[in-house]
Amino acid sequence: MNKKVFEFVSKQTKEQILGWKTCSWCDSSYPVFQKEQNYLTQNNLPVSDLCLECRFRNLLAFRNERNLYWRNSDKSGEKILSIYSQELDKKIWSYLEWDKEE
């Protein structure tokens, strides 16, 4: 992202930018905000070497959206489309059943 966008966000949210780091994957610069630094310090976590976009890419890399399987809902037995195969020992419900559950 552009530095001007981060500076605009900083002004709008009144959140101070402590410094700029360079992403180890894409070499773009990204800010370290005061609130983020406080959270990381409180929880004894290091500041990430990846920018926001690369962190998001890394997170989504583990999702399975290429292989879809027909299987039966474990609640109603209705045939549904799932990202989990029948061989996995996971309970699968349709989204309508999940939404109605209390």
PDB file of C-alpha atoms in Angstrom:
ATOM      1  CA  MET A   1       0.000   0.000   0.000  1.00  0.00           C
ATOM      2  CA  ASN A   2       0.993   3.582  -0.482  1.00  0.00           C
ATOM      3  CA  LYS A   3       2.525   5.505   2.442  1.00  0.00           C
ATOM      4  CA  LYS A   4       0.011   8.297   1.905  1.00  0.00           C
ATOM      5  CA  VAL A   5      -2.839   5.864   2.607  1.00  0.00           C
ATOM      6  CA  PHE A   6      -1.294   4.827   5.927  1.00  0.00           C
ATOM      7  CA  GLU A   7      -0.644   8.448   6.863  1.00  0.00           C
ATOM      8  CA  PHE A   8      -4.266   9.313   6.029  1.00  0.00           C
ATOM      9  CA  VAL A   9      -5.496   6.433   8.205  1.00  0.00           C
ATOM     10  CA  SER A  10      -3.196   7.594  10.984  1.00  0.00           C
ATOM     11  CA  LYS A  11      -4.652  11.098  10.879  1.00  0.00           C
ATOM     12  CA  GLN A  12      -8.249   9.882  10.731  1.00  0.00           C
ATOM     13  CA  THR A  13      -7.871   7.445  13.613  1.00  0.00           C
ATOM     14  CA  LYS A  14      -5.469   9.673  15.571  1.00  0.00           C
ATOM     15  CA  GLU A  15      -3.190   6.648  15.830  1.00  0.00           C
ATOM     16  CA  GLN A  16       0.511   7.484  15.878  1.00  0.00           C
ATOM     17  CA  ILE A  17       2.907   5.765  13.466  1.00  0.00           C
ATOM     18  CA  LEU A  18       6.008   4.779  15.429  1.00  0.00           C
ATOM     19  CA  GLY A  19       8.110   3.793  12.448  1.00  0.00           C
ATOM     20  CA  TRP A  20       8.296   2.084   9.100  1.00  0.00           C
ATOM     21  CA  LYS A  21       9.476  -1.449   8.379  1.00  0.00           C
ATOM     22  CA  THR A  22      10.250  -3.214   5.106  1.00  0.00           C
ATOM     23  CA  CYS A  23       8.391  -6.410   4.249  1.00  0.00           C
ATOM     24  CA  SER A  24      10.681  -9.415   3.920  1.00  0.00           C
ATOM     25  CA  TRP A  25       8.574 -10.886   1.089  1.00  0.00           C
ATOM     26  CA  CYS A  26       7.598  -7.972  -1.167  1.00  0.00           C
ATOM     27  CA  ASP A  27      10.025  -5.210  -0.050  1.00  0.00           C
ATOM     28  CA  SER A  28       7.213  -2.695   0.462  1.00  0.00           C
ATOM     29  CA  SER A  29       7.284  -0.442   3.503  1.00  0.00           C
ATOM     30  CA  TYR A  30       4.563  -0.624   6.138  1.00  0.00           C
ATOM     31  CA  PRO A  31       3.958   1.281   9.383  1.00  0.00           C
ATOM     32  CA  VAL A  32       4.067   0.115  12.977  1.00  0.00           C
ATOM     33  CA  PHE A  33       1.249   1.830  14.841  1.00  0.00           C
ATOM     34  CA  GLN A  34       1.325   2.715  18.538  1.00  0.00           C
ATOM     35  CA  LYS A  35      -1.703   0.528  19.351  1.00  0.00           C
ATOM     36  CA  GLU A  36      -0.145  -2.467  17.554  1.00  0.00           C
ATOM     37  CA  GLN A  37       3.159  -1.977  19.391  1.00  0.00           C
ATOM     38  CA  ASN A  38       1.353  -1.781  22.744  1.00  0.00           C
ATOM     39  CA  TYR A  39      -0.499  -5.031  22.035  1.00  0.00           C
ATOM     40  CA  LEU A  40       2.651  -6.837  20.926  1.00  0.00           C
ATOM     41  CA  THR A  41       4.596  -5.616  23.959  1.00  0.00           C
ATOM     42  CA  GLN A  42       1.827  -6.671  26.362  1.00  0.00           C
ATOM     43  CA  ASN A  43       1.734 -10.182  24.914  1.00  0.00           C
ATOM     44  CA  ASN A  44       5.506 -10.578  24.441  1.00  0.00           C
ATOM     45  CA  LEU A  45       5.183 -10.920  20.667  1.00  0.00           C
ATOM     46  CA  PRO A  46       7.664  -9.690  18.051  1.00  0.00           C
ATOM     47  CA  VAL A  47       6.771  -7.141  15.374  1.00  0.00           C
ATOM     48  CA  SER A  48       5.997  -8.997  12.145  1.00  0.00           C
ATOM     49  CA  ASP A  49       8.472  -8.969   9.260  1.00  0.00           C
ATOM     50  CA  LEU A  50       5.554  -9.068   6.804  1.00  0.00           C
ATOM     51  CA  CYS A  51       3.316  -6.269   5.602  1.00  0.00           C
ATOM     52  CA  LEU A  52      -0.444  -6.494   6.066  1.00  0.00           C
ATOM     53  CA  GLU A  53      -1.072  -7.806   2.531  1.00  0.00           C
ATOM     54  CA  CYS A  54       1.584 -10.525   2.829  1.00  0.00           C
ATOM     55  CA  ARG A  55       0.256 -11.561   6.249  1.00  0.00           C
ATOM     56  CA  PHE A  56      -3.186 -11.925   4.700  1.00  0.00           C
ATOM     57  CA  ARG A  57      -1.784 -13.922   1.759  1.00  0.00           C
ATOM     58  CA  ASN A  58       0.026 -16.203   4.183  1.00  0.00           C
ATOM     59  CA  LEU A  59      -3.150 -16.731   6.191  1.00  0.00           C
ATOM     60  CA  LEU A  60      -5.230 -17.582   3.122  1.00  0.00           C
ATOM     61  CA  ALA A  61      -2.609 -19.920   1.663  1.00  0.00           C
ATOM     62  CA  PHE A  62      -3.768 -22.677   4.002  1.00  0.00           C
ATOM     63  CA  ARG A  63      -7.446 -22.528   3.005  1.00  0.00           C
ATOM     64  CA  ASN A  64      -8.856 -25.219   0.773  1.00  0.00           C
ATOM     65  CA  GLU A  65     -11.058 -23.594  -1.824  1.00  0.00           C
ATOM     66  CA  ARG A  66     -10.014 -25.675  -4.814  1.00  0.00           C
ATOM     67  CA  ASN A  67     -11.317 -29.076  -3.779  1.00  0.00           C
ATOM     68  CA  LEU A  68     -15.015 -29.373  -3.001  1.00  0.00           C
ATOM     69  CA  TYR A  69     -16.811 -32.525  -1.919  1.00  0.00           C
ATOM     70  CA  TRP A  70     -20.411 -33.662  -1.854  1.00  0.00           C
ATOM     71  CA  ARG A  71     -21.290 -35.087   1.530  1.00  0.00           C
ATOM     72  CA  ASN A  72     -24.215 -35.361   3.907  1.00  0.00           C
ATOM     73  CA  SER A  73     -24.885 -32.949   6.733  1.00  0.00           C
ATOM     74  CA  ASP A  74     -24.235 -34.583  10.097  1.00  0.00           C
ATOM     75  CA  LYS A  75     -27.332 -32.900  11.533  1.00  0.00           C
ATOM     76  CA  SER A  76     -30.050 -33.482   8.935  1.00  0.00           C
ATOM     77  CA  GLY A  77     -28.493 -35.885   6.430  1.00  0.00           C
ATOM     78  CA  GLU A  78     -29.107 -33.354   3.637  1.00  0.00           C
ATOM     79  CA  LYS A  79     -26.620 -33.500   0.735  1.00  0.00           C
ATOM     80  CA  ILE A  80     -24.346 -30.409   0.876  1.00  0.00           C
ATOM     81  CA  LEU A  81     -21.184 -29.117  -0.768  1.00  0.00           C
ATOM     82  CA  SER A  82     -18.207 -28.933   1.600  1.00  0.00           C
ATOM     83  CA  ILE A  83     -14.492 -28.228   1.628  1.00  0.00           C
ATOM     84  CA  TYR A  84     -14.045 -31.269   3.892  1.00  0.00           C
ATOM     85  CA  SER A  85     -14.043 -34.782   2.428  1.00  0.00           C
ATOM     86  CA  GLN A  86     -16.050 -37.654   3.884  1.00  0.00           C
ATOM     87  CA  GLU A  87     -12.834 -39.303   5.152  1.00  0.00           C
ATOM     88  CA  LEU A  88     -12.152 -36.486   7.613  1.00  0.00           C
ATOM     89  CA  ASP A  89     -13.609 -36.970  11.057  1.00  0.00           C
ATOM     90  CA  LYS A  90     -15.333 -33.573  11.234  1.00  0.00           C
ATOM     91  CA  LYS A  91     -18.942 -32.679  11.916  1.00  0.00           C
ATOM     92  CA  ILE A  92     -20.390 -30.819   8.922  1.00  0.00           C
ATOM     93  CA  TRP A  93     -23.664 -28.895   8.909  1.00  0.00           C
ATOM     94  CA  SER A  94     -25.191 -26.746   6.197  1.00  0.00           C
ATOM     95  CA  TYR A  95     -24.936 -23.026   6.822  1.00  0.00           C
ATOM     96  CA  LEU A  96     -28.706 -22.788   7.340  1.00  0.00           C
ATOM     97  CA  GLU A  97     -28.579 -25.448  10.062  1.00  0.00           C
ATOM     98  CA  TRP A  98     -25.591 -23.751  11.675  1.00  0.00           C
ATOM     99  CA  ASP A  99     -27.330 -20.363  11.650  1.00  0.00           C
ATOM    100  CA  LYS A 100     -30.513 -21.759  13.275  1.00  0.00           C
ATOM    101  CA  GLU A 101     -28.630 -23.565  16.052  1.00  0.00           C
ATOM    102  CA  GLU A 102     -28.687 -21.858  19.430  1.00  0.00           C
TER     103      GLU A 102
END
